[in-house]
Amino acid sequence: MTVTVLGLGAMGQALATAFVKAGLPTTVWNRSAHKAEALAGLGAVRAETVADAVRAADLVVVCVLDYAAVREVLEPVAEQLSGRVLLNVTNGTAADARRLAGWASTHGVSYVDGGIMAIPQGIGRPESVILYSGSREAFDRWAVPLGAWGTGKFLGPDPGLAALHDLALLGAMYGMFAGAFHATAMAATEGVPAERFTEDLLVPWLHSMVDVLPMLAGDTSVSEERRLVERVALTNIVSTSAAQGVPEHLIAPLRSLLDGPAATASTPP
């Protein structure tokens, strides 16, 4: 089973390295050719052109900046892609993925979309999760080799599902990070070292809150009493932040979730 990786940024290099270490014949290509040197040293084949890279493999992985770059790379080699499996792990929207899947279908290409829930350094570890959607047949055929990256989860035949879940999970992560950065800044105004605050209090607290998420997700009603308590708490957080000289832009928008139509919209279905 032969593989090609198009795009050798930090993530593309990690994906290709995992393939090589797993013993898969791997071809790589990047617009800036020097980025392939380290992989060539590991045993990957460096292709001079995208067409050469595509022809060399049964599975073509594309990992570039955005979907505009994906189309720019792939459209000139549509004919060479025919009959192969295209796995796109470029970050984008569900609509982006569905459009690319439609394009692939018209050119006889089996399409799988992927969402990588890991940083490059985590590729190759079982705890790193990669989300997939699209052609089930293509995924099943390549599931074992793709295990070199981490634990795969197939979400369904809709090619947009991986991107949707990817962005939803990233949204939760960025929201958590924003709150954590704000909390650390508040504590720092009284001289509390960030590392001590984070290790002793913040991380254990967030872990305990993560444990109750399934219960909260299943709660289909938010009482007015609970909403009032949370509104008071958020008001106090914002006012204290202002008093301590901490910008409130990371936390203030949360108050709108407890007011009017937004509160209803934010309640889980």
PDB file of C-alpha atoms in Angstrom:
ATOM      1  CA  MET A   1       0.000   0.000   0.000  1.00  0.00           C
ATOM      2  CA  THR A   2       1.617   3.225  -1.150  1.00  0.00           C
ATOM      3  CA  VAL A   3       0.941   6.708   0.198  1.00  0.00           C
ATOM      4  CA  THR A   4       1.685  10.278  -0.809  1.00  0.00           C
ATOM      5  CA  VAL A   5       1.591  13.375   1.385  1.00  0.00           C
ATOM      6  CA  LEU A   6       1.116  16.736  -0.320  1.00  0.00           C
ATOM      7  CA  GLY A   7       2.060  19.655   1.914  1.00  0.00           C
ATOM      8  CA  LEU A   8       4.908  19.514   4.399  1.00  0.00           C
ATOM      9  CA  GLY A   9       4.138  22.090   7.018  1.00  0.00           C
ATOM     10  CA  ALA A  10       4.572  20.986  10.624  1.00  0.00           C
ATOM     11  CA  MET A  11       1.530  18.704  10.478  1.00  0.00           C
ATOM     12  CA  GLY A  12       2.244  17.327   7.008  1.00  0.00           C
ATOM     13  CA  GLN A  13       5.766  16.425   8.054  1.00  0.00           C
ATOM     14  CA  ALA A  14       4.452  14.663  11.161  1.00  0.00           C
ATOM     15  CA  LEU A  15       1.938  12.653   9.123  1.00  0.00           C
ATOM     16  CA  ALA A  16       4.521  11.618   6.538  1.00  0.00           C
ATOM     17  CA  THR A  17       7.050  10.724   9.232  1.00  0.00           C
ATOM     18  CA  ALA A  18       4.514   8.443  10.913  1.00  0.00           C
ATOM     19  CA  PHE A  19       3.874   6.665   7.606  1.00  0.00           C
ATOM     20  CA  VAL A  20       7.597   6.149   6.992  1.00  0.00           C
ATOM     21  CA  LYS A  21       8.186   4.836  10.510  1.00  0.00           C
ATOM     22  CA  ALA A  22       5.277   2.419  10.031  1.00  0.00           C
ATOM     23  CA  GLY A  23       7.056   0.981   6.997  1.00  0.00           C
ATOM     24  CA  LEU A  24       4.714   2.366   4.336  1.00  0.00           C
ATOM     25  CA  PRO A  25       6.254   3.354   0.991  1.00  0.00           C
ATOM     26  CA  THR A  26       5.820   7.122   1.207  1.00  0.00           C
ATOM     27  CA  THR A  27       6.186   9.858  -1.402  1.00  0.00           C
ATOM     28  CA  VAL A  28       6.192  13.503  -0.391  1.00  0.00           C
ATOM     29  CA  TRP A  29       5.840  16.831  -2.161  1.00  0.00           C
ATOM     30  CA  ASN A  30       5.942  20.426  -1.045  1.00  0.00           C
ATOM     31  CA  ARG A  31       5.992  23.697  -2.941  1.00  0.00           C
ATOM     32  CA  SER A  32       9.199  24.586  -1.087  1.00  0.00           C
ATOM     33  CA  ALA A  33      11.250  21.496  -1.893  1.00  0.00           C
ATOM     34  CA  HIS A  34      13.716  21.887   0.987  1.00  0.00           C
ATOM     35  CA  LYS A  35      11.003  20.871   3.456  1.00  0.00           C
ATOM     36  CA  ALA A  36      11.191  17.323   2.076  1.00  0.00           C
ATOM     37  CA  GLU A  37      14.899  16.880   2.844  1.00  0.00           C
ATOM     38  CA  ALA A  38      14.509  15.479   6.358  1.00  0.00           C
ATOM     39  CA  LEU A  39      11.845  13.025   5.208  1.00  0.00           C
ATOM     40  CA  ALA A  40      14.015  11.908   2.294  1.00  0.00           C
ATOM     41  CA  GLY A  41      16.694  11.185   4.875  1.00  0.00           C
ATOM     42  CA  LEU A  42      14.245   8.895   6.678  1.00  0.00           C
ATOM     43  CA  GLY A  43      13.445   6.994   3.499  1.00  0.00           C
ATOM     44  CA  ALA A  44      10.587   8.889   1.874  1.00  0.00           C
ATOM     45  CA  VAL A  45      10.687   9.533  -1.862  1.00  0.00           C
ATOM     46  CA  ARG A  46      10.749  13.207  -2.795  1.00  0.00           C
ATOM     47  CA  ALA A  47       8.606  13.988  -5.840  1.00  0.00           C
ATOM     48  CA  GLU A  48       9.527  16.847  -8.121  1.00  0.00           C
ATOM     49  CA  THR A  49       5.928  17.605  -9.131  1.00  0.00           C
ATOM     50  CA  VAL A  50       2.438  17.084  -7.746  1.00  0.00           C
ATOM     51  CA  ALA A  51       1.616  14.843 -10.703  1.00  0.00           C
ATOM     52  CA  ASP A  52       4.613  12.618  -9.949  1.00  0.00           C
ATOM     53  CA  ALA A  53       3.593  12.422  -6.299  1.00  0.00           C
ATOM     54  CA  VAL A  54      -0.002  11.487  -7.136  1.00  0.00           C
ATOM     55  CA  ARG A  55       0.993   8.809  -9.638  1.00  0.00           C
ATOM     56  CA  ALA A  56       3.266   7.211  -7.049  1.00  0.00           C
ATOM     57  CA  ALA A  57       0.559   6.268  -4.563  1.00  0.00           C
ATOM     58  CA  ASP A  58      -2.824   4.647  -4.007  1.00  0.00           C
ATOM     59  CA  LEU A  59      -3.678   7.005  -1.134  1.00  0.00           C
ATOM     60  CA  VAL A  60      -3.075  10.741  -1.585  1.00  0.00           C
ATOM     61  CA  VAL A  61      -3.113  12.854   1.577  1.00  0.00           C
ATOM     62  CA  VAL A  62      -3.333  16.619   1.226  1.00  0.00           C
ATOM     63  CA  CYS A  63      -2.463  18.818   4.208  1.00  0.00           C
ATOM     64  CA  VAL A  64      -2.116  22.486   3.291  1.00  0.00           C
ATOM     65  CA  LEU A  65      -3.220  25.855   4.663  1.00  0.00           C
ATOM     66  CA  ASP A  66      -6.802  26.086   3.412  1.00  0.00           C
ATOM     67  CA  TYR A  67      -9.232  24.779   0.802  1.00  0.00           C
ATOM     68  CA  ALA A  68      -8.191  27.387  -1.742  1.00  0.00           C
ATOM     69  CA  ALA A  69      -4.697  25.903  -1.577  1.00  0.00           C
ATOM     70  CA  VAL A  70      -6.167  22.395  -1.816  1.00  0.00           C
ATOM     71  CA  ARG A  71      -7.936  23.234  -5.085  1.00  0.00           C
ATOM     72  CA  GLU A  72      -4.869  25.015  -6.422  1.00  0.00           C
ATOM     73  CA  VAL A  73      -2.766  21.899  -5.807  1.00  0.00           C
ATOM     74  CA  LEU A  74      -5.264  19.267  -6.936  1.00  0.00           C
ATOM     75  CA  GLU A  75      -7.165  20.674  -9.902  1.00  0.00           C
ATOM     76  CA  PRO A  76      -4.218  20.428 -12.338  1.00  0.00           C
ATOM     77  CA  VAL A  77      -3.801  16.708 -11.468  1.00  0.00           C
ATOM     78  CA  ALA A  78      -7.463  15.642 -11.477  1.00  0.00           C
ATOM     79  CA  GLU A  79      -6.807  13.128 -14.238  1.00  0.00           C
ATOM     80  CA  GLN A  80      -3.976  11.474 -12.288  1.00  0.00           C
ATOM     81  CA  LEU A  81      -6.146  11.295  -9.148  1.00  0.00           C
ATOM     82  CA  SER A  82      -8.828   9.240 -10.877  1.00  0.00           C
ATOM     83  CA  GLY A  83      -9.196   5.800  -9.295  1.00  0.00           C
ATOM     84  CA  ARG A  84      -7.274   6.775  -6.163  1.00  0.00           C
ATOM     85  CA  VAL A  85      -8.331   7.647  -2.623  1.00  0.00           C
ATOM     86  CA  LEU A  86      -8.010  11.303  -1.657  1.00  0.00           C
ATOM     87  CA  LEU A  87      -7.769  12.019   2.056  1.00  0.00           C
ATOM     88  CA  ASN A  88      -7.960  15.729   2.821  1.00  0.00           C
ATOM     89  CA  VAL A  89      -6.926  16.746   6.336  1.00  0.00           C
ATOM     90  CA  THR A  90      -6.815  20.477   5.680  1.00  0.00           C
ATOM     91  CA  ASN A  91      -8.811  22.528   8.174  1.00  0.00           C
ATOM     92  CA  GLY A  92     -12.015  23.951   6.727  1.00  0.00           C
ATOM     93  CA  THR A  93     -15.778  24.049   7.011  1.00  0.00           C
ATOM     94  CA  ALA A  94     -18.294  21.282   6.419  1.00  0.00           C
ATOM     95  CA  ALA A  95     -19.432  23.108   3.287  1.00  0.00           C
ATOM     96  CA  ASP A  96     -15.831  23.194   2.046  1.00  0.00           C
ATOM     97  CA  ALA A  97     -15.519  19.451   2.535  1.00  0.00           C
ATOM     98  CA  ARG A  98     -18.792  18.695   0.767  1.00  0.00           C
ATOM     99  CA  ARG A  99     -17.835  20.821  -2.222  1.00  0.00           C
ATOM    100  CA  LEU A 100     -14.454  19.125  -2.496  1.00  0.00           C
ATOM    101  CA  ALA A 101     -16.103  15.711  -2.214  1.00  0.00           C
ATOM    102  CA  GLY A 102     -18.408  16.647  -5.091  1.00  0.00           C
ATOM    103  CA  TRP A 103     -15.432  17.732  -7.173  1.00  0.00           C
ATOM    104  CA  ALA A 104     -13.628  14.483  -6.388  1.00  0.00           C
ATOM    105  CA  SER A 105     -16.672  12.416  -7.358  1.00  0.00           C
ATOM    106  CA  THR A 106     -16.877  14.026 -10.794  1.00  0.00           C
ATOM    107  CA  HIS A 107     -13.273  12.968 -11.398  1.00  0.00           C
ATOM    108  CA  GLY A 108     -13.653   9.369 -10.225  1.00  0.00           C
ATOM    109  CA  VAL A 109     -11.840   9.938  -6.940  1.00  0.00           C
ATOM    110  CA  SER A 110     -12.851   8.306  -3.646  1.00  0.00           C
ATOM    111  CA  TYR A 111     -12.966  11.049  -1.036  1.00  0.00           C
ATOM    112  CA  VAL A 112     -12.392  10.983   2.713  1.00  0.00           C
ATOM    113  CA  ASP A 113     -12.252  14.113   4.844  1.00  0.00           C
ATOM    114  CA  GLY A 114     -10.252  14.205   8.052  1.00  0.00           C
ATOM    115  CA  GLY A 115     -10.036  16.320  11.186  1.00  0.00           C
ATOM    116  CA  ILE A 116      -6.851  15.945  13.210  1.00  0.00           C
ATOM    117  CA  MET A 117      -7.479  16.447  16.916  1.00  0.00           C
ATOM    118  CA  ALA A 118      -3.805  16.591  17.848  1.00  0.00           C
ATOM    119  CA  ILE A 119      -0.739  18.775  17.549  1.00  0.00           C
ATOM    120  CA  PRO A 120       2.081  17.612  15.257  1.00  0.00           C
ATOM    121  CA  GLN A 121       4.109  16.304  18.203  1.00  0.00           C
ATOM    122  CA  GLY A 122       1.203  14.022  19.126  1.00  0.00           C
ATOM    123  CA  ILE A 123       0.947  12.232  15.784  1.00  0.00           C
ATOM    124  CA  GLY A 124       1.708   8.549  16.193  1.00  0.00           C
ATOM    125  CA  ARG A 125       0.330   8.269  19.715  1.00  0.00           C
ATOM    126  CA  PRO A 126      -2.830   6.223  20.423  1.00  0.00           C
ATOM    127  CA  GLU A 127      -4.359   9.088  22.402  1.00  0.00           C
ATOM    128  CA  SER A 128      -4.283  11.321  19.324  1.00  0.00           C
ATOM    129  CA  VAL A 129      -7.688  11.191  17.634  1.00  0.00           C
ATOM    130  CA  ILE A 130      -8.290  11.669  13.926  1.00  0.00           C
ATOM    131  CA  LEU A 131     -11.877  12.129  12.733  1.00  0.00           C
ATOM    132  CA  TYR A 132     -12.946  10.809   9.326  1.00  0.00           C
ATOM    133  CA  SER A 133     -16.039  11.058   7.146  1.00  0.00           C
ATOM    134  CA  GLY A 134     -16.912  10.372   3.525  1.00  0.00           C
ATOM    135  CA  SER A 135     -16.359   7.113   1.673  1.00  0.00           C
ATOM    136  CA  ARG A 136     -16.717   4.270   4.170  1.00  0.00           C
ATOM    137  CA  GLU A 137     -15.234   1.796   1.716  1.00  0.00           C
ATOM    138  CA  ALA A 138     -12.115   3.928   1.272  1.00  0.00           C
ATOM    139  CA  PHE A 139     -11.752   4.469   5.006  1.00  0.00           C
ATOM    140  CA  ASP A 140     -12.089   0.767   5.787  1.00  0.00           C
ATOM    141  CA  ARG A 141      -9.452  -0.056   3.190  1.00  0.00           C
ATOM    142  CA  TRP A 142      -6.968   2.347   4.762  1.00  0.00           C
ATOM    143  CA  ALA A 143      -7.962   2.201   8.436  1.00  0.00           C
ATOM    144  CA  VAL A 144      -5.008   0.044   9.485  1.00  0.00           C
ATOM    145  CA  PRO A 145      -2.280   2.132   7.774  1.00  0.00           C
ATOM    146  CA  LEU A 146      -3.931   5.311   9.073  1.00  0.00           C
ATOM    147  CA  GLY A 147      -3.543   3.867  12.553  1.00  0.00           C
ATOM    148  CA  ALA A 148       0.070   5.051  12.292  1.00  0.00           C
ATOM    149  CA  TRP A 149      -1.259   8.533  13.045  1.00  0.00           C
ATOM    150  CA  GLY A 150      -3.360   7.693  16.091  1.00  0.00           C
ATOM    151  CA  THR A 151      -6.875   6.468  16.864  1.00  0.00           C
ATOM    152  CA  GLY A 152      -9.302   6.924  13.997  1.00  0.00           C
ATOM    153  CA  LYS A 153     -13.025   7.594  14.417  1.00  0.00           C
ATOM    154  CA  PHE A 154     -15.282   7.306  11.367  1.00  0.00           C
ATOM    155  CA  LEU A 155     -18.290   9.612  11.763  1.00  0.00           C
ATOM    156  CA  GLY A 156     -20.397   8.756   8.731  1.00  0.00           C
ATOM    157  CA  PRO A 157     -20.729   9.024   4.948  1.00  0.00           C
ATOM    158  CA  ASP A 158     -21.457  12.768   4.933  1.00  0.00           C
ATOM    159  CA  PRO A 159     -18.032  14.220   4.025  1.00  0.00           C
ATOM    160  CA  GLY A 160     -18.765  17.353   6.061  1.00  0.00           C
ATOM    161  CA  LEU A 161     -19.059  15.581   9.411  1.00  0.00           C
ATOM    162  CA  ALA A 162     -15.336  15.431  10.183  1.00  0.00           C
ATOM    163  CA  ALA A 163     -14.905  19.156   9.558  1.00  0.00           C
ATOM    164  CA  LEU A 164     -18.000  20.006  11.604  1.00  0.00           C
ATOM    165  CA  HIS A 165     -16.829  17.961  14.589  1.00  0.00           C
ATOM    166  CA  ASP A 166     -13.282  19.280  14.208  1.00  0.00           C
ATOM    167  CA  LEU A 167     -14.405  22.911  14.399  1.00  0.00           C
ATOM    168  CA  ALA A 168     -16.859  22.212  17.224  1.00  0.00           C
ATOM    169  CA  LEU A 169     -14.115  20.619  19.309  1.00  0.00           C
ATOM    170  CA  LEU A 170     -11.653  23.383  18.477  1.00  0.00           C
ATOM    171  CA  GLY A 171     -14.279  25.941  19.501  1.00  0.00           C
ATOM    172  CA  ALA A 172     -14.554  24.270  22.896  1.00  0.00           C
ATOM    173  CA  MET A 173     -10.771  24.243  23.229  1.00  0.00           C
ATOM    174  CA  TYR A 174     -10.368  27.910  22.350  1.00  0.00           C
ATOM    175  CA  GLY A 175     -13.171  28.834  24.724  1.00  0.00           C
ATOM    176  CA  MET A 176     -11.475  26.902  27.531  1.00  0.00           C
ATOM    177  CA  PHE A 177      -8.104  28.475  26.770  1.00  0.00           C
ATOM    178  CA  ALA A 178      -9.609  31.959  26.703  1.00  0.00           C
ATOM    179  CA  GLY A 179     -11.177  31.434  30.126  1.00  0.00           C
ATOM    180  CA  ALA A 180      -7.958  29.945  31.483  1.00  0.00           C
ATOM    181  CA  PHE A 181      -5.848  32.842  30.217  1.00  0.00           C
ATOM    182  CA  HIS A 182      -8.293  35.301  31.741  1.00  0.00           C
ATOM    183  CA  ALA A 183      -8.234  33.480  35.073  1.00  0.00           C
ATOM    184  CA  THR A 184      -4.438  33.429  35.142  1.00  0.00           C
ATOM    185  CA  ALA A 185      -4.331  37.143  34.382  1.00  0.00           C
ATOM    186  CA  MET A 186      -6.718  37.888  37.259  1.00  0.00           C
ATOM    187  CA  ALA A 187      -4.622  35.924  39.744  1.00  0.00           C
ATOM    188  CA  ALA A 188      -1.421  37.531  38.453  1.00  0.00           C
ATOM    189  CA  THR A 189      -2.680  40.999  39.449  1.00  0.00           C
ATOM    190  CA  GLU A 190      -2.100  39.963  43.081  1.00  0.00           C
ATOM    191  CA  GLY A 191       1.319  38.493  42.404  1.00  0.00           C
ATOM    192  CA  VAL A 192       0.205  34.852  42.157  1.00  0.00           C
ATOM    193  CA  PRO A 193       2.700  32.974  39.935  1.00  0.00           C
ATOM    194  CA  ALA A 194       0.996  31.657  36.793  1.00  0.00           C
ATOM    195  CA  GLU A 195       2.540  28.181  37.046  1.00  0.00           C
ATOM    196  CA  ARG A 196       1.510  27.728  40.676  1.00  0.00           C
ATOM    197  CA  PHE A 197      -2.021  28.964  40.057  1.00  0.00           C
ATOM    198  CA  THR A 198      -2.378  26.757  36.989  1.00  0.00           C
ATOM    199  CA  GLU A 199      -0.983  23.571  38.502  1.00  0.00           C
ATOM    200  CA  ASP A 200      -2.449  23.856  42.003  1.00  0.00           C
ATOM    201  CA  LEU A 201      -5.905  25.222  41.254  1.00  0.00           C
ATOM    202  CA  LEU A 202      -6.856  25.859  37.628  1.00  0.00           C
ATOM    203  CA  VAL A 203      -6.115  22.463  36.086  1.00  0.00           C
ATOM    204  CA  PRO A 204      -7.761  20.423  38.910  1.00  0.00           C
ATOM    205  CA  TRP A 205     -10.802  22.719  38.801  1.00  0.00           C
ATOM    206  CA  LEU A 206     -11.208  22.392  35.032  1.00  0.00           C
ATOM    207  CA  HIS A 207     -10.820  18.618  35.263  1.00  0.00           C
ATOM    208  CA  SER A 208     -13.644  18.471  37.805  1.00  0.00           C
ATOM    209  CA  MET A 209     -15.853  20.585  35.541  1.00  0.00           C
ATOM    210  CA  VAL A 210     -15.117  18.384  32.532  1.00  0.00           C
ATOM    211  CA  ASP A 211     -16.451  15.406  34.495  1.00  0.00           C
ATOM    212  CA  VAL A 212     -19.906  17.022  34.786  1.00  0.00           C
ATOM    213  CA  LEU A 213     -20.196  17.986  31.105  1.00  0.00           C
ATOM    214  CA  PRO A 214     -22.187  14.853  30.127  1.00  0.00           C
ATOM    215  CA  MET A 215     -24.729  15.650  32.832  1.00  0.00           C
ATOM    216  CA  LEU A 216     -25.008  19.288  31.732  1.00  0.00           C
ATOM    217  CA  ALA A 217     -25.332  18.280  28.075  1.00  0.00           C
ATOM    218  CA  GLY A 218     -28.313  16.110  28.975  1.00  0.00           C
ATOM    219  CA  ASP A 219     -30.046  18.879  30.910  1.00  0.00           C
ATOM    220  CA  THR A 220     -32.675  20.236  28.531  1.00  0.00           C
ATOM    221  CA  SER A 221     -33.898  23.011  30.820  1.00  0.00           C
ATOM    222  CA  VAL A 222     -32.150  25.868  32.565  1.00  0.00           C
ATOM    223  CA  SER A 223     -34.099  27.206  35.536  1.00  0.00           C
ATOM    224  CA  GLU A 224     -34.473  30.934  36.027  1.00  0.00           C
ATOM    225  CA  GLU A 225     -32.865  30.538  39.451  1.00  0.00           C
ATOM    226  CA  ARG A 226     -29.781  28.912  37.975  1.00  0.00           C
ATOM    227  CA  ARG A 227     -29.607  31.546  35.259  1.00  0.00           C
ATOM    228  CA  LEU A 228     -29.820  34.298  37.876  1.00  0.00           C
ATOM    229  CA  VAL A 229     -26.983  32.774  39.926  1.00  0.00           C
ATOM    230  CA  GLU A 230     -24.780  32.457  36.860  1.00  0.00           C
ATOM    231  CA  ARG A 231     -25.598  36.004  35.730  1.00  0.00           C
ATOM    232  CA  VAL A 232     -24.544  37.370  39.125  1.00  0.00           C
ATOM    233  CA  ALA A 233     -21.307  35.343  39.047  1.00  0.00           C
ATOM    234  CA  LEU A 234     -20.418  36.578  35.563  1.00  0.00           C
ATOM    235  CA  THR A 235     -21.196  40.157  36.516  1.00  0.00           C
ATOM    236  CA  ASN A 236     -18.862  39.833  39.484  1.00  0.00           C
ATOM    237  CA  ILE A 237     -16.123  38.327  37.308  1.00  0.00           C
ATOM    238  CA  VAL A 238     -16.365  41.184  34.826  1.00  0.00           C
ATOM    239  CA  SER A 239     -16.433  43.919  37.488  1.00  0.00           C
ATOM    240  CA  THR A 240     -13.530  42.366  39.393  1.00  0.00           C
ATOM    241  CA  SER A 241     -11.537  42.044  36.187  1.00  0.00           C
ATOM    242  CA  ALA A 242     -12.075  45.731  35.493  1.00  0.00           C
ATOM    243  CA  ALA A 243     -11.070  46.650  39.040  1.00  0.00           C
ATOM    244  CA  GLN A 244      -7.894  44.586  38.724  1.00  0.00           C
ATOM    245  CA  GLY A 245      -7.041  46.103  35.367  1.00  0.00           C
ATOM    246  CA  VAL A 246      -7.644  42.905  33.381  1.00  0.00           C
ATOM    247  CA  PRO A 247      -9.340  43.460  29.992  1.00  0.00           C
ATOM    248  CA  GLU A 248     -12.777  41.886  29.986  1.00  0.00           C
ATOM    249  CA  HIS A 249     -12.996  41.094  26.265  1.00  0.00           C
ATOM    250  CA  LEU A 250     -12.431  37.355  26.792  1.00  0.00           C
ATOM    251  CA  ILE A 251     -15.142  36.900  29.399  1.00  0.00           C
ATOM    252  CA  ALA A 252     -17.732  39.669  28.950  1.00  0.00           C
ATOM    253  CA  PRO A 253     -19.471  38.088  25.912  1.00  0.00           C
ATOM    254  CA  LEU A 254     -20.505  35.130  28.081  1.00  0.00           C
ATOM    255  CA  ARG A 255     -23.084  37.290  29.826  1.00  0.00           C
ATOM    256  CA  SER A 256     -25.110  37.537  26.627  1.00  0.00           C
ATOM    257  CA  LEU A 257     -25.610  33.760  26.700  1.00  0.00           C
ATOM    258  CA  LEU A 258     -27.734  34.165  29.820  1.00  0.00           C
ATOM    259  CA  ASP A 259     -29.956  36.921  28.478  1.00  0.00           C
ATOM    260  CA  GLY A 260     -33.004  36.837  26.232  1.00  0.00           C
ATOM    261  CA  PRO A 261     -33.169  34.684  23.067  1.00  0.00           C
ATOM    262  CA  ALA A 262     -29.475  33.788  23.287  1.00  0.00           C
ATOM    263  CA  ALA A 263     -30.104  31.931  26.540  1.00  0.00           C
ATOM    264  CA  THR A 264     -32.743  29.748  24.905  1.00  0.00           C
ATOM    265  CA  ALA A 265     -30.582  29.187  21.844  1.00  0.00           C
ATOM    266  CA  SER A 266     -27.659  28.072  23.985  1.00  0.00           C
ATOM    267  CA  THR A 267     -29.705  25.439  25.795  1.00  0.00           C
ATOM    268  CA  PRO A 268     -28.890  21.928  24.495  1.00  0.00           C
ATOM    269  CA  PRO A 269     -31.695  20.473  22.340  1.00  0.00           C
TER     270      PRO A 269
END
